[in-house]
Short mmCIF file of C-alpha atoms and ligand atoms in Angstrom, two decimals:
data_model
loop_
_atom_site.label_atom_id
_atom_site.label_comp_id
_atom_site.label_asym_id
_atom_site.label_seq_id
_atom_site.Cartn_x
_atom_site.Cartn_y
_atom_site.Cartn_z
CA UNK A 119 0.00 0.00 0.00
CA UNK A 120 1.35 3.45 -0.94
CA UNK A 121 1.37 6.48 1.36
CA UNK A 122 0.41 9.92 0.03
CA UNK A 123 0.74 13.24 1.82
CA UNK A 124 -1.53 16.07 0.69
CA UNK A 125 -0.69 19.56 1.89
CA UNK A 126 -3.92 21.58 1.95
CA UNK A 127 -6.25 18.58 2.32
CA UNK A 128 -8.98 20.89 3.71
CA UNK A 129 -9.26 22.81 0.41
CA UNK A 130 -11.33 22.02 -2.69
CA UNK A 131 -8.67 20.02 -4.53
CA UNK A 132 -7.26 18.45 -1.37
CA UNK A 133 -10.62 16.92 -0.51
CA UNK A 134 -11.28 15.56 -4.01
CA UNK A 135 -7.73 14.25 -4.33
CA UNK A 136 -7.98 12.51 -0.95
CA UNK A 137 -11.18 10.83 -2.12
CA UNK A 138 -9.51 9.70 -5.36
CA UNK A 139 -6.39 8.34 -3.64
CA UNK A 140 -8.47 6.47 -1.05
CA UNK A 141 -10.41 4.86 -3.89
CA UNK A 142 -7.06 3.71 -5.33
CA UNK A 143 -6.06 2.08 -2.06
CA UNK A 144 -3.59 4.70 -0.77
CA UNK A 145 -3.06 5.48 2.89
CA UNK A 146 -3.84 9.21 2.85
CA UNK A 147 -2.26 11.81 5.15
CA UNK A 148 -3.08 15.50 5.00
CA UNK A 149 -1.84 18.68 6.62
CA UNK A 150 -4.18 21.15 8.24
CA UNK A 151 -3.67 24.47 10.04
CA UNK A 152 -4.87 25.16 13.51
CA UNK A 153 -7.77 27.61 13.11
CA UNK A 154 -10.02 29.03 15.84
CA UNK A 155 -12.90 27.31 14.02
CA UNK A 156 -12.11 23.95 12.43
CA UNK A 157 -12.48 23.72 8.65
CA UNK A 158 -13.14 20.11 7.78
CA UNK A 159 -16.48 20.59 6.03
CA UNK A 160 -15.28 19.40 2.62
CA UNK A 161 -13.88 16.14 4.00
CA UNK A 162 -17.15 15.64 5.88
CA UNK A 163 -19.17 16.50 2.79
CA UNK A 164 -17.39 13.76 0.83
CA UNK A 165 -17.74 11.40 3.80
CA UNK A 166 -14.00 10.73 4.06
CA UNK A 167 -13.17 12.66 7.23
CA UNK A 168 -12.64 9.46 9.25
CA UNK A 169 -10.59 7.79 6.54
CA UNK A 170 -7.67 10.26 6.34
CA UNK A 171 -4.92 10.93 8.88
CA UNK A 172 -4.47 14.60 9.70
CA UNK A 173 -1.15 16.23 10.59
CA UNK A 174 -0.94 19.78 11.96
CA UNK A 175 1.45 21.86 9.83
CA UNK A 176 1.76 25.39 8.51
CA UNK A 177 3.70 26.42 5.41
CA UNK A 178 5.39 29.26 7.27
CA UNK A 179 6.83 26.76 9.77
CA UNK A 180 9.58 24.62 8.17
CA UNK A 181 9.80 22.30 11.16
CA UNK A 182 6.13 21.37 10.92
CA UNK A 183 6.45 20.56 7.20
CA UNK A 184 9.55 18.50 7.89
CA UNK A 185 7.78 16.46 10.58
CA UNK A 186 4.68 16.02 8.38
CA UNK A 187 6.92 14.27 5.86
CA UNK A 188 8.76 12.34 8.56
CA UNK A 189 5.68 10.92 10.24
CA UNK A 190 3.72 10.14 7.05
CA UNK A 191 6.67 8.51 5.21
CA UNK A 192 5.04 9.30 1.87
CA UNK A 193 5.75 7.77 -1.52
CA UNK A 194 4.09 10.82 -3.08
CA UNK A 195 3.62 14.40 -1.87
CA UNK A 196 0.90 16.53 -3.45
CA UNK A 197 1.68 20.13 -2.56
CA UNK A 198 -1.66 21.91 -2.84
CA UNK A 199 -1.54 24.24 0.18
CA UNK A 200 -1.31 27.92 -0.73
CA UNK A 201 -3.03 31.23 -0.22
CA UNK A 202 -4.99 30.56 -3.38
CA UNK A 203 -7.24 33.61 -3.82
CA UNK A 204 -5.73 36.05 -6.34
CA UNK A 205 -7.73 39.00 -4.97
CA UNK A 206 -6.39 38.43 -1.45
CA UNK A 207 -2.81 38.40 -2.75
CA UNK A 208 -3.17 42.10 -3.55
CA UNK A 209 -4.23 42.70 0.07
CA UNK A 210 -1.53 40.43 1.56
CA UNK A 211 1.36 40.49 -0.93
CA UNK A 212 4.00 39.59 1.67
CA UNK A 213 1.94 36.60 2.75
CA UNK A 214 1.75 35.49 -0.90
CA UNK A 215 5.54 35.28 -0.96
CA UNK A 216 5.88 33.64 2.46
CA UNK A 217 3.19 31.02 1.99
CA UNK A 218 2.69 30.42 -1.71
CA UNK A 219 6.30 30.90 -2.85
CA UNK A 220 8.61 30.01 0.05
CA UNK A 221 6.23 27.26 1.20
CA UNK A 222 7.28 25.27 -1.87
CA UNK A 223 10.95 25.50 -0.90
CA UNK A 224 10.15 24.34 2.61
CA UNK A 225 8.42 21.22 1.30
CA UNK A 226 11.05 20.48 -1.36
CA UNK A 227 13.92 20.93 1.10
CA UNK A 228 12.23 18.51 3.50
CA UNK A 229 11.94 15.95 0.70
CA UNK A 230 15.56 16.45 -0.32
CA UNK A 231 16.77 15.93 3.25
CA UNK A 232 14.44 13.13 4.32
CA UNK A 233 14.03 11.03 1.17
CA UNK A 234 14.73 12.35 -2.35
CA UNK A 235 12.93 9.33 -3.80
CA UNK A 236 9.59 10.85 -2.78
CA UNK A 237 7.62 12.01 -5.84
CA UNK A 238 6.42 15.62 -5.74
CA UNK A 239 3.47 17.39 -7.36
CA UNK A 240 3.39 21.20 -7.43
CA UNK A 241 0.04 22.98 -7.88
CA UNK A 242 1.05 25.42 -10.59
CA UNK A 243 -1.51 27.54 -12.36
CA UNK A 244 -2.71 29.21 -15.54
CA UNK A 245 -2.26 32.50 -13.67
CA UNK A 246 1.44 32.17 -14.60
CA UNK A 247 0.49 33.26 -18.14
CA UNK A 248 -1.09 36.51 -16.94
CA UNK A 249 -1.92 38.99 -19.63
CA UNK A 250 -0.45 37.45 -22.80
CA UNK A 251 -2.24 36.97 -26.08
CA UNK A 252 -5.54 35.18 -25.99
CA UNK A 253 -4.40 32.13 -27.87
CA UNK A 254 -4.60 28.65 -26.36
CA UNK A 255 -1.76 28.59 -23.80
CA UNK A 256 0.43 25.49 -23.61
CA UNK A 257 3.68 24.37 -21.93
CA UNK A 258 5.72 26.56 -24.33
CA UNK A 259 3.79 29.80 -23.82
CA UNK A 260 5.85 32.47 -22.01
CA UNK A 261 4.81 33.44 -18.49
CA UNK A 262 3.81 36.98 -17.55
CA UNK A 263 2.40 36.90 -14.00
CA UNK A 264 -0.07 39.69 -13.20
CA UNK A 265 -0.60 39.43 -9.43
CA UNK A 266 1.43 38.78 -6.27
CA UNK A 267 -0.21 35.33 -6.26
CA UNK A 268 0.99 34.58 -9.78
CA UNK A 269 4.49 35.86 -9.05
CA UNK A 270 4.65 33.59 -5.99
CA UNK A 271 3.44 30.64 -8.06
CA UNK A 272 6.08 31.41 -10.70
CA UNK A 273 8.72 31.02 -7.98
CA UNK A 274 7.15 27.67 -7.00
CA UNK A 275 7.12 26.57 -10.64
CA UNK A 276 10.85 27.25 -11.02
CA UNK A 277 11.78 25.73 -7.65
CA UNK A 278 10.05 22.54 -8.77
CA UNK A 279 12.02 22.56 -12.03
CA UNK A 280 15.29 23.30 -10.22
CA UNK A 281 14.86 20.44 -7.74
CA UNK A 282 14.02 18.11 -10.63
CA UNK A 283 17.03 19.12 -12.71
CA UNK A 284 19.47 19.78 -9.86
CA UNK A 285 18.70 16.95 -7.43
CA UNK A 286 16.96 14.43 -9.69
CA UNK A 287 13.74 14.58 -7.66
CA UNK A 288 10.65 13.28 -9.48
CA UNK A 289 8.92 16.69 -9.41
CA UNK A 290 6.05 17.76 -11.68
CA UNK A 291 4.23 21.04 -12.30
CA UNK A 292 0.54 20.71 -13.04
CA UNK A 293 -0.36 23.96 -14.81
CA UNK A 294 -4.04 23.74 -14.03
CA UNK A 295 -6.54 26.19 -15.47
CA UNK A 296 -9.49 27.25 -13.29
CA UNK A 297 -11.43 24.30 -11.97
CA UNK A 298 -14.60 24.60 -9.96
CA UNK A 299 -17.17 22.52 -8.09
CA UNK A 300 -19.72 22.71 -5.30
CA UNK A 301 -16.71 22.52 -2.93
CA UNK A 302 -15.19 25.73 -4.34
CA UNK A 303 -14.57 28.55 -1.83
CA UNK A 304 -17.30 31.20 -1.79
CA UNK A 305 -15.00 34.08 -2.67
CA UNK A 306 -14.25 32.69 -6.15
CA UNK A 307 -16.52 34.09 -8.83
CA UNK A 308 -18.18 30.84 -9.96
CA UNK A 309 -19.30 29.75 -6.52
CA UNK A 310 -20.16 33.33 -5.55
CA UNK A 311 -22.54 33.33 -8.53
CA UNK A 312 -23.99 29.83 -8.02
CA UNK A 313 -24.63 30.48 -4.33
CA UNK A 314 -26.23 33.88 -5.02
CA UNK A 315 -28.41 32.48 -7.82
CA UNK A 316 -29.68 29.75 -5.48
CA UNK A 317 -30.48 32.29 -2.75
CA UNK A 318 -32.09 34.77 -5.16
CA UNK A 319 -34.33 32.10 -6.65
CA UNK A 320 -35.52 31.19 -3.13
CA UNK A 321 -36.06 34.84 -2.13
CA UNK A 322 -33.14 34.87 0.33
CA UNK A 323 -31.04 37.50 -1.52
CA UNK A 324 -32.00 40.30 -3.89
CA UNK A 325 -28.89 41.21 -5.93
CA UNK A 326 -25.43 40.03 -6.88
CA UNK A 327 -22.48 42.45 -6.89
CA UNK A 328 -19.62 41.51 -9.20
CA UNK A 329 -16.45 43.11 -10.62
CA UNK A 330 -14.98 42.55 -14.09
CA UNK A 331 -17.70 40.85 -16.15
CA UNK A 332 -15.56 40.71 -19.30
CA UNK A 333 -12.74 38.54 -17.88
CA UNK A 334 -12.60 35.16 -19.62
CA UNK A 335 -11.58 31.88 -18.05
CA UNK A 336 -11.18 28.24 -19.09
CA UNK A 337 -13.34 26.63 -16.39
CA UNK A 338 -13.26 22.87 -15.78
CA UNK A 339 -14.64 20.48 -13.17
CA UNK A 340 -12.37 19.93 -10.16
CA UNK A 341 -12.97 16.17 -9.55
CA UNK A 342 -11.70 15.50 -13.08
CA UNK A 343 -8.64 17.69 -12.63
CA UNK A 344 -7.30 16.00 -9.48
CA UNK A 345 -6.98 12.80 -11.49
CA UNK A 346 -4.25 14.48 -13.55
CA UNK A 347 -2.23 15.18 -10.41
CA UNK A 348 -2.11 11.47 -9.70
CA UNK A 349 -1.49 10.55 -13.37
CA UNK A 350 1.54 12.88 -13.55
CA UNK A 351 3.22 11.04 -10.67
CA UNK A 352 2.60 7.63 -12.30
CA UNK A 353 4.58 8.39 -15.49
CA UNK A 354 8.07 7.03 -16.21
CA UNK A 355 9.56 10.53 -16.23
CA UNK A 356 8.58 13.73 -14.43
CA UNK A 357 7.25 16.63 -16.51
CA UNK A 358 5.02 19.71 -16.64
CA UNK A 359 1.49 19.53 -18.01
CA UNK A 360 -1.23 22.03 -18.92
CA UNK A 361 -4.67 20.85 -17.77
CA UNK A 362 -7.67 22.65 -19.27
CA UNK A 363 -10.90 22.22 -21.25
CA UNK A 364 -9.78 24.31 -24.24
CA UNK A 365 -12.91 26.51 -24.02
CA UNK A 366 -13.07 30.05 -22.69
CA UNK A 367 -16.10 31.93 -21.35
CA UNK A 368 -16.61 35.31 -19.70
CA UNK A 369 -17.84 35.99 -16.18
CA UNK A 370 -20.92 37.53 -17.82
CA UNK A 371 -21.63 34.27 -19.66
CA UNK A 372 -21.27 32.33 -16.40
CA UNK A 373 -23.79 34.63 -14.71
CA UNK A 374 -26.22 34.47 -17.64
CA UNK A 375 -26.09 30.68 -17.76
CA UNK A 376 -26.42 30.33 -13.96
CA UNK A 377 -29.56 32.50 -13.83
CA UNK A 378 -30.93 30.57 -16.80
CA UNK A 379 -30.79 27.36 -14.74
CA UNK A 380 -33.46 28.84 -12.43
CA UNK A 381 -35.33 30.64 -15.25
CA UNK A 382 -34.30 34.14 -14.18
CA UNK A 383 -32.88 37.04 -16.22
CA UNK A 384 -29.37 37.81 -14.91
CA UNK A 385 -29.63 41.50 -15.89
CA UNK A 386 -32.31 42.09 -13.27
CA UNK A 387 -30.01 41.03 -10.43
CA UNK A 388 -26.35 41.57 -11.34
CA UNK A 389 -24.70 44.93 -10.62
CA UNK A 390 -21.10 45.90 -11.20
CA UNK A 391 -19.42 47.17 -8.05
CA UNK A 392 -15.96 48.62 -8.50
CA UNK A 393 -14.90 47.27 -5.10
CA UNK A 394 -14.60 43.88 -6.81
CA UNK A 395 -12.24 45.11 -9.52
CA UNK A 396 -8.59 44.12 -9.06
CA UNK A 397 -5.63 46.50 -9.45
CA UNK A 398 -4.60 44.27 -12.35
CA UNK A 399 -6.70 41.47 -13.82
CA UNK A 400 -5.98 38.66 -16.25
CA UNK A 401 -8.30 39.23 -19.19
CA UNK A 402 -8.32 35.92 -21.02
CA UNK A 403 -7.16 32.36 -20.34
CA UNK A 404 -7.70 29.37 -22.61
CA UNK A 405 -5.58 26.25 -22.31
CA UNK A 406 -4.24 23.76 -24.80
CA UNK A 407 -3.88 20.45 -22.95
CA UNK A 408 -2.82 18.34 -25.97
CA UNK A 409 0.29 17.11 -24.12
CA UNK A 410 -1.84 15.77 -21.23
CA UNK A 411 -4.24 14.16 -23.68
CA UNK A 412 -1.36 12.53 -25.54
CA UNK A 413 0.88 11.46 -22.64
CA UNK A 414 -1.53 11.04 -19.72
CA UNK A 415 -4.50 9.86 -21.78
CA UNK A 416 -6.62 12.45 -20.00
CA UNK A 417 -9.44 14.56 -21.31
CA UNK A 418 -12.22 16.45 -19.55
CA UNK A 419 -15.81 15.39 -19.98
CA UNK A 420 -17.65 18.13 -18.04
CA UNK A 421 -17.82 21.31 -20.08
CA UNK A 422 -19.08 24.82 -19.31
CA UNK A 423 -22.90 24.41 -19.39
CA UNK A 424 -22.86 21.23 -17.34
CA UNK A 425 -20.44 22.73 -14.81
CA UNK A 426 -22.67 25.76 -14.24
CA UNK A 427 -25.68 23.51 -13.86
CA UNK A 428 -23.95 21.19 -11.36
CA UNK A 429 -22.93 24.14 -9.19
CA UNK A 430 -26.26 25.98 -9.22
CA UNK A 431 -28.30 22.83 -8.59
CA UNK A 432 -26.09 21.81 -5.66
CA UNK A 433 -26.30 25.24 -4.00
CA UNK A 434 -30.06 25.26 -4.57
CA UNK A 435 -30.43 21.87 -2.96
CA UNK A 436 -28.32 22.96 0.03
CA UNK A 437 -30.45 26.06 0.65
CA UNK A 438 -33.67 24.10 0.22
CA UNK A 439 -32.49 21.52 2.75
CA UNK A 440 -31.32 24.29 5.07
CA UNK A 441 -34.78 25.88 4.95
CA UNK A 442 -36.28 22.53 5.92
CA UNK A 443 -34.07 22.60 9.01
CA UNK A 444 -31.63 19.95 7.85
CA UNK A 445 -28.12 20.34 9.31
CA UNK A 446 -25.15 19.22 7.25
CA UNK A 447 -21.53 20.31 6.72
CA UNK A 448 -21.57 23.29 4.39
CA UNK A 449 -19.86 26.67 4.27
CA UNK A 450 -22.45 29.18 3.07
CA UNK A 451 -24.58 29.90 6.17
CA UNK A 452 -21.66 31.43 8.04
CA UNK A 453 -20.05 33.31 5.13
CA UNK A 454 -20.42 37.10 5.44
CA UNK A 455 -21.62 39.22 2.52
CA UNK A 456 -18.43 40.21 0.71
CA UNK A 457 -19.74 43.76 0.44
CA UNK A 458 -19.31 44.02 4.22
CA UNK A 459 -15.67 42.95 4.26
CA UNK A 460 -13.18 45.81 4.44
CA UNK A 461 -9.91 45.22 2.59
CA UNK A 462 -7.35 47.24 0.68
CA UNK A 463 -9.05 46.44 -2.63
CA UNK A 464 -12.58 46.16 -1.22
CA UNK A 465 -12.55 49.52 0.61
CA UNK A 466 -15.83 51.22 1.56
P1 NAP B 696 -8.22 26.16 -1.65
O1 NAP B 696 -9.56 25.52 -1.64
O2 NAP B 696 -8.10 27.59 -1.31
O3 NAP B 696 -7.28 25.32 -0.63
C1 NAP B 696 -6.04 25.81 -0.21
C2 NAP B 696 -5.50 24.93 0.90
O4 NAP B 696 -4.26 25.50 1.38
C3 NAP B 696 -6.41 24.84 2.14
O5 NAP B 696 -6.36 23.52 2.67
C4 NAP B 696 -5.76 25.82 3.10
O6 NAP B 696 -6.04 25.54 4.46
C5 NAP B 696 -4.29 25.57 2.80
N1 NAP B 696 -3.43 26.64 3.30
C6 NAP B 696 -3.53 27.96 3.08
N2 NAP B 696 -2.54 28.63 3.74
C7 NAP B 696 -1.82 27.69 4.39
C8 NAP B 696 -0.69 27.75 5.23
N3 NAP B 696 -0.10 28.91 5.57
N4 NAP B 696 -0.19 26.60 5.72
C9 NAP B 696 -0.76 25.41 5.42
N5 NAP B 696 -1.85 25.29 4.62
C10 NAP B 696 -2.37 26.43 4.12
O7 NAP B 696 -7.50 25.95 -3.06
P2 NAP B 696 -7.79 24.86 -4.21
O8 NAP B 696 -8.74 25.44 -5.18
O9 NAP B 696 -8.06 23.55 -3.58
O10 NAP B 696 -6.37 24.84 -4.95
C11 NAP B 696 -5.35 23.93 -4.56
C12 NAP B 696 -4.01 24.43 -5.07
O11 NAP B 696 -4.06 24.54 -6.49
C13 NAP B 696 -3.61 25.82 -4.58
O12 NAP B 696 -2.21 25.82 -4.45
C14 NAP B 696 -4.03 26.75 -5.72
O13 NAP B 696 -3.24 27.92 -5.69
C15 NAP B 696 -3.74 25.87 -6.90
N6 NAP B 696 -4.56 26.08 -8.10
C16 NAP B 696 -5.91 26.12 -8.02
C17 NAP B 696 -6.67 26.26 -9.17
C18 NAP B 696 -8.16 26.26 -9.12
O14 NAP B 696 -8.79 26.71 -10.11
N7 NAP B 696 -8.79 25.76 -8.09
C19 NAP B 696 -6.02 26.35 -10.42
C20 NAP B 696 -4.64 26.28 -10.46
C21 NAP B 696 -3.91 26.13 -9.29
P3 NAP B 696 -7.32 26.17 5.23
O15 NAP B 696 -8.47 25.26 4.87
O16 NAP B 696 -6.93 26.11 6.64
O17 NAP B 696 -7.50 27.56 4.71
O1 F7E B 697 -11.78 35.20 -10.60
C1 F7E B 697 -13.44 38.10 -12.11
C2 F7E B 697 -12.04 38.25 -11.55
O2 F7E B 697 -11.39 34.77 -8.18
C3 F7E B 697 -12.05 34.88 -11.94
C4 F7E B 697 -7.83 30.56 -8.32
O3 F7E B 697 -8.24 29.23 -8.12
O4 F7E B 697 -7.99 30.29 -10.69
C5 F7E B 697 -8.45 31.07 -9.61
O5 F7E B 697 -8.09 32.44 -9.79
C6 F7E B 697 -12.31 36.16 -12.72
C7 F7E B 697 -11.29 37.27 -12.46
O6 F7E B 697 -10.47 33.16 -9.92
C8 F7E B 697 -15.71 38.96 -9.43
O7 F7E B 697 -11.60 39.59 -11.63
C9 F7E B 697 -15.50 39.42 -11.53
O8 F7E B 697 -10.98 37.90 -13.67
O9 F7E B 697 -12.86 33.18 -9.47
P1 F7E B 697 -11.68 34.07 -9.45
P2 F7E B 697 -9.03 33.51 -10.53
O10 F7E B 697 -8.58 34.85 -10.13
O11 F7E B 697 -9.08 33.20 -11.99
C10 F7E B 697 -6.56 30.29 -10.88
C11 F7E B 697 -6.24 29.36 -12.03
C12 F7E B 697 -5.80 30.01 -9.65
O12 F7E B 697 -4.69 29.49 -9.69
C13 F7E B 697 -6.30 30.61 -8.39
O13 F7E B 697 -5.79 29.90 -7.27
O14 F7E B 697 -13.56 36.70 -12.31
N1 F7E B 697 -14.49 38.58 -11.20
N2 F7E B 697 -16.26 39.68 -10.45
C14 F7E B 697 -14.60 38.26 -9.91
N3 F7E B 697 -13.85 37.45 -9.13
C15 F7E B 697 -14.23 37.30 -7.84
N4 F7E B 697 -13.52 36.48 -7.06
N5 F7E B 697 -15.31 37.99 -7.31
C16 F7E B 697 -16.08 38.83 -8.07
O15 F7E B 697 -17.04 39.42 -7.58
#
């Protein structure tokens, strides 16, 4: 039986990946941070909370990452933990460097010292491309990061390459384009929309405030994307892979489609609020994942319309069950309206 360590097991991808690895017979370990309120709802939602072993560790604390690797004795490390919200990286740019960039070095150094035979997956991102031309981006497209988050991820991308080339570690970058699901955090635009649409259709909310409606993204379905992480580490040689659907759609299209699912006209409810505009935004991302299709034998089956429908229907069902008094693990009831959060970019 193989051991896998997932940093960031409490996040969207961490939970789905844990579920996948358990189904493949792995012993799954995951790191979590001590928070004043525990955040295990995704693992509970997937009904795997009791099947994974949790290890307290924080990316800013090298010793905790080192002992996470020591006690789990992993064959494979999936490094997913990061401050992953691009908007927040403009509010906490130093944290982006500490956590999202230097965190990678802390994990890689631990692997190098403890057991360089451990295979390593780095959660790289389409944000590395930033504002280039809107052509399908692949492994050869130059990077042009456009946020503190993306700059931190660029550092992580190169550290992964350096440890592969310099120390012979089996280290892979998954350059994943946006991937979403009902387990997506509520601050990301897709889930913000699906949750608002569900509430509006049930009379629990009356409008939806958004920022840049013209931004275009290549949105896929998260449970399908975590499979690529595993596939990369099963190849004969380590490499870097773009993972995407190949389609691109605007935020406006996502909103239109989401309101359509509940037979409502998006224009009656959506307002643009400049507090949700970023100092710098990536205008268009569209991936070319031919290499992954060729070498990993992977291709996505859930495309845009189905993704929107899955997310809206799940949020609708949660709110309907909530109104009937059903209690279940779920994030939305305690999430504050973003318009009431005061940040550097969301100032009142
Ligand atoms: P997510 O839901 O935000 O999960 C992030 C995870 O990182 C959480 O478990 C979080 O713990 C943990 N974390 C944050 N700061 C930490 C710290 N200082 N020490 C230890 N753990 C910390 O993100 P995701 O969507 O699953 O994404 C997974 C990874 O893929 C991230 O690295 C992200 O940047 C990258 N990525 C995501 C996408 C996407 O579209 N989803 C695309 C490309 C790349 P808490 O639960 O305690 O906050
Ligand atoms: O924004 C625009 C926003 O925050 C998408 C992370 O997983 O994917 C994610 O990063 C677009 C941007 O995701 C609102 O300006 C408009 O253009 O959902 P998002 P992201 O920034 O693309 C990449 C691949 C990652 O690696 C990241 O970890 O939507 N937008 N109005 C809005 N965005 C938000 N959040 N909220 C709005 O109201």
